Amino acid sequence: MGRGKIEMKRIENTTTRQVTFSKRRGGLMKKTKELSVLCDAQIGLIIFSSTGKKWEWCTEPFRMEQIIEKYQRSTGAHIPERDHPRETLRLELGIQRYLGEDMGCLQYEDLTKLEQELENSVSKVRNRREHRAVLEFQKAAVEASKPMHAMDHFPFFEEQPAGNNLQLASPLLPHFHPHLQLALPNIQDSVTGPEP
């Protein structure tokens, strides 16, 4: 018994639509690979789902950008892009490769080069991190070696009238001992003079 004919219209049920998309996408990619191998055809296939997820496949040993360039040369068509098209495309492909995506079309030499670039990048990040750690350690050592004056932790109150003898704020710093108090000068000794 044969299959029933399917009406060509959008599938309304989301789950059924997703299942159909996955099955047909797999079938399309399989047929594309078969056509490439059997007929020695150069094929580039790009698929975007309704959610924006991308799948692509191209004939080895080519890369997708080579297939697209060949298409542009053969048709005289130019795929418009904003800003700098080559730079944008190069950056997008570079990001995909660094994230481990879109590597099905890469040859062994390209994979080796990408691996070396990633190792160099990791090395640079580690060196920068170690340099920052050394700088922070040196800064902490300099701060720790500065002589501390007790009076640096007691700001003077400038709002107080000028007649007060000692205008220090009480310390609220946690590293001072709570029972430590400042000694006030004995004013009576300075008025009457020292005893004989």
PDB file of N, CA and C in Angstrom, residues 29 32 42-48 54-72 79 89 93 96-97 102-106 110:
ATOM      1  N   MET A  29      19.441  16.277   3.491  1.00  0.00           N
ATOM      2  CA  MET A  29      20.895  16.238   3.637  1.00  0.00           C
ATOM      3  C   MET A  29      21.452  14.912   3.115  1.00  0.00           C
ATOM      4  N   THR A  32      21.444  15.076  -0.616  1.00  0.00           N
ATOM      5  CA  THR A  32      22.477  16.012  -1.071  1.00  0.00           C
ATOM      6  C   THR A  32      23.841  15.335  -1.068  1.00  0.00           C
ATOM      7  N   GLN A  42      29.416  19.709  -6.950  1.00  0.00           N
ATOM      8  CA  GLN A  42      29.828  20.621  -5.873  1.00  0.00           C
ATOM      9  C   GLN A  42      28.562  21.271  -5.326  1.00  0.00           C
ATOM     10  N   ILE A  43      28.228  20.935  -4.091  1.00  0.00           N
ATOM     11  CA  ILE A  43      26.947  21.357  -3.512  1.00  0.00           C
ATOM     12  C   ILE A  43      27.181  22.083  -2.195  1.00  0.00           C
ATOM     13  N   GLY A  44      26.442  23.152  -2.006  1.00  0.00           N
ATOM     14  CA  GLY A  44      26.392  23.843  -0.724  1.00  0.00           C
ATOM     15  C   GLY A  44      24.943  23.932  -0.302  1.00  0.00           C
ATOM     16  N   LEU A  45      24.606  23.419   0.867  1.00  0.00           N
ATOM     17  CA  LEU A  45      23.224  23.403   1.346  1.00  0.00           C
ATOM     18  C   LEU A  45      23.168  24.140   2.687  1.00  0.00           C
ATOM     19  N   ILE A  46      22.283  25.124   2.768  1.00  0.00           N
ATOM     20  CA  ILE A  46      22.086  25.869   4.010  1.00  0.00           C
ATOM     21  C   ILE A  46      20.609  25.807   4.351  1.00  0.00           C
ATOM     22  N   ILE A  47      20.293  25.419   5.591  1.00  0.00           N
ATOM     23  CA  ILE A  47      18.904  25.302   6.033  1.00  0.00           C
ATOM     24  C   ILE A  47      18.743  26.110   7.324  1.00  0.00           C
ATOM     25  N   PHE A  48      17.692  26.924   7.377  1.00  0.00           N
ATOM     26  CA  PHE A  48      17.338  27.651   8.595  1.00  0.00           C
ATOM     27  C   PHE A  48      15.970  27.164   9.058  1.00  0.00           C
ATOM     28  N   LYS A  54      20.561  27.106  12.293  1.00  0.00           N
ATOM     29  CA  LYS A  54      21.126  26.892  10.962  1.00  0.00           C
ATOM     30  C   LYS A  54      21.777  25.514  10.872  1.00  0.00           C
ATOM     31  N   TRP A  55      21.568  24.860   9.738  1.00  0.00           N
ATOM     32  CA  TRP A  55      22.283  23.641   9.381  1.00  0.00           C
ATOM     33  C   TRP A  55      22.898  23.885   8.014  1.00  0.00           C
ATOM     34  N   GLU A  56      24.109  23.382   7.814  1.00  0.00           N
ATOM     35  CA  GLU A  56      24.714  23.528   6.489  1.00  0.00           C
ATOM     36  C   GLU A  56      25.585  22.322   6.188  1.00  0.00           C
ATOM     37  N   TRP A  57      25.760  22.096   4.904  1.00  0.00           N
ATOM     38  CA  TRP A  57      26.628  21.030   4.432  1.00  0.00           C
ATOM     39  C   TRP A  57      27.182  21.454   3.089  1.00  0.00           C
ATOM     40  N   CYS A  58      28.449  21.158   2.863  1.00  0.00           N
ATOM     41  CA  CYS A  58      29.032  21.439   1.552  1.00  0.00           C
ATOM     42  C   CYS A  58      29.918  20.272   1.149  1.00  0.00           C
ATOM     43  N   THR A  59      30.112  20.172  -0.144  1.00  0.00           N
ATOM     44  CA  THR A  59      30.921  19.102  -0.714  1.00  0.00           C
ATOM     45  C   THR A  59      32.362  19.249  -0.274  1.00  0.00           C
ATOM     46  N   GLU A  60      32.935  18.159   0.212  1.00  0.00           N
ATOM     47  CA  GLU A  60      34.359  18.193   0.563  1.00  0.00           C
ATOM     48  C   GLU A  60      35.172  18.102  -0.716  1.00  0.00           C
ATOM     49  N   PRO A  61      36.271  18.725  -0.866  1.00  0.00           N
ATOM     50  CA  PRO A  61      37.105  19.422   0.111  1.00  0.00           C
ATOM     51  C   PRO A  61      36.825  20.919   0.180  1.00  0.00           C
ATOM     52  N   PHE A  62      35.653  21.359  -0.285  1.00  0.00           N
ATOM     53  CA  PHE A  62      35.341  22.782  -0.323  1.00  0.00           C
ATOM     54  C   PHE A  62      34.812  23.267   1.011  1.00  0.00           C
ATOM     55  N   ARG A  63      34.881  24.594   1.171  1.00  0.00           N
ATOM     56  CA  ARG A  63      34.261  25.255   2.321  1.00  0.00           C
ATOM     57  C   ARG A  63      33.048  26.013   1.799  1.00  0.00           C
ATOM     58  N   MET A  64      32.122  26.315   2.689  1.00  0.00           N
ATOM     59  CA  MET A  64      30.879  26.966   2.281  1.00  0.00           C
ATOM     60  C   MET A  64      31.148  28.305   1.592  1.00  0.00           C
ATOM     61  N   GLU A  65      32.118  29.079   2.092  1.00  0.00           N
ATOM     62  CA  GLU A  65      32.390  30.376   1.454  1.00  0.00           C
ATOM     63  C   GLU A  65      32.908  30.206   0.026  1.00  0.00           C
ATOM     64  N   GLN A  66      33.619  29.099  -0.247  1.00  0.00           N
ATOM     65  CA  GLN A  66      34.086  28.844  -1.614  1.00  0.00           C
ATOM     66  C   GLN A  66      32.901  28.532  -2.541  1.00  0.00           C
ATOM     67  N   ILE A  67      31.954  27.772  -2.040  1.00  0.00           N
ATOM     68  CA  ILE A  67      30.761  27.441  -2.830  1.00  0.00           C
ATOM     69  C   ILE A  67      29.961  28.716  -3.117  1.00  0.00           C
ATOM     70  N   ILE A  68      29.815  29.566  -2.094  1.00  0.00           N
ATOM     71  CA  ILE A  68      29.056  30.819  -2.262  1.00  0.00           C
ATOM     72  C   ILE A  68      29.759  31.739  -3.251  1.00  0.00           C
ATOM     73  N   GLU A  69      31.082  31.850  -3.163  1.00  0.00           N
ATOM     74  CA  GLU A  69      31.833  32.683  -4.112  1.00  0.00           C
ATOM     75  C   GLU A  69      31.678  32.159  -5.538  1.00  0.00           C
ATOM     76  N   LYS A  70      31.717  30.836  -5.701  1.00  0.00           N
ATOM     77  CA  LYS A  70      31.553  30.241  -7.027  1.00  0.00           C
ATOM     78  C   LYS A  70      30.164  30.557  -7.572  1.00  0.00           C
ATOM     79  N   TYR A  71      29.163  30.497  -6.708  1.00  0.00           N
ATOM     80  CA  TYR A  71      27.792  30.838  -7.121  1.00  0.00           C
ATOM     81  C   TYR A  71      27.724  32.293  -7.571  1.00  0.00           C
ATOM     82  N   GLN A  72      28.327  33.180  -6.797  1.00  0.00           N
ATOM     83  CA  GLN A  72      28.293  34.605  -7.144  1.00  0.00           C
ATOM     84  C   GLN A  72      28.989  34.868  -8.479  1.00  0.00           C
ATOM     85  N   ILE A  79      25.509  38.752  -3.159  1.00  0.00           N
ATOM     86  CA  ILE A  79      24.685  38.662  -1.957  1.00  0.00           C
ATOM     87  C   ILE A  79      24.982  39.901  -1.120  1.00  0.00           C
ATOM     88  N   LEU A  89      31.620  38.223   7.036  1.00  0.00           N
ATOM     89  CA  LEU A  89      31.539  36.775   6.806  1.00  0.00           C
ATOM     90  C   LEU A  89      32.705  36.055   7.468  1.00  0.00           C
ATOM     91  N   LEU A  93      32.252  33.289  10.457  1.00  0.00           N
ATOM     92  CA  LEU A  93      32.774  31.930  10.305  1.00  0.00           C
ATOM     93  C   LEU A  93      33.837  31.627  11.347  1.00  0.00           C
ATOM     94  N   GLN A  96      32.118  30.900  14.649  1.00  0.00           N
ATOM     95  CA  GLN A  96      31.513  29.569  14.618  1.00  0.00           C
ATOM     96  C   GLN A  96      32.566  28.492  14.813  1.00  0.00           C
ATOM     97  N   ARG A  97      33.716  28.660  14.191  1.00  0.00           N
ATOM     98  CA  ARG A  97      34.770  27.644  14.315  1.00  0.00           C
ATOM     99  C   ARG A  97      35.353  27.629  15.718  1.00  0.00           C
ATOM    100  N   ASP A 102      30.154  24.367  12.722  1.00  0.00           N
ATOM    101  CA  ASP A 102      30.469  24.470  11.297  1.00  0.00           C
ATOM    102  C   ASP A 102      31.870  23.959  10.980  1.00  0.00           C
ATOM    103  N   MET A 103      32.211  22.779  11.467  1.00  0.00           N
ATOM    104  CA  MET A 103      33.544  22.243  11.194  1.00  0.00           C
ATOM    105  C   MET A 103      33.495  21.035  10.275  1.00  0.00           C
ATOM    106  N   GLY A 104      32.307  20.711   9.760  1.00  0.00           N
ATOM    107  CA  GLY A 104      32.170  19.550   8.891  1.00  0.00           C
ATOM    108  C   GLY A 104      32.900  19.703   7.568  1.00  0.00           C
ATOM    109  N   CYS A 105      33.084  20.944   7.114  1.00  0.00           N
ATOM    110  CA  CYS A 105      33.710  21.170   5.810  1.00  0.00           C
ATOM    111  C   CYS A 105      35.209  21.436   5.914  1.00  0.00           C
ATOM    112  N   LEU A 106      35.750  21.468   7.136  1.00  0.00           N
ATOM    113  CA  LEU A 106      37.169  21.795   7.303  1.00  0.00           C
ATOM    114  C   LEU A 106      38.044  20.596   6.968  1.00  0.00           C
ATOM    115  N   ASP A 110      43.193  22.684   7.880  1.00  0.00           N
ATOM    116  CA  ASP A 110      42.424  23.761   8.502  1.00  0.00           C
ATOM    117  C   ASP A 110      42.180  23.470   9.978  1.00  0.00           C
TER     118      ASP A 110
END
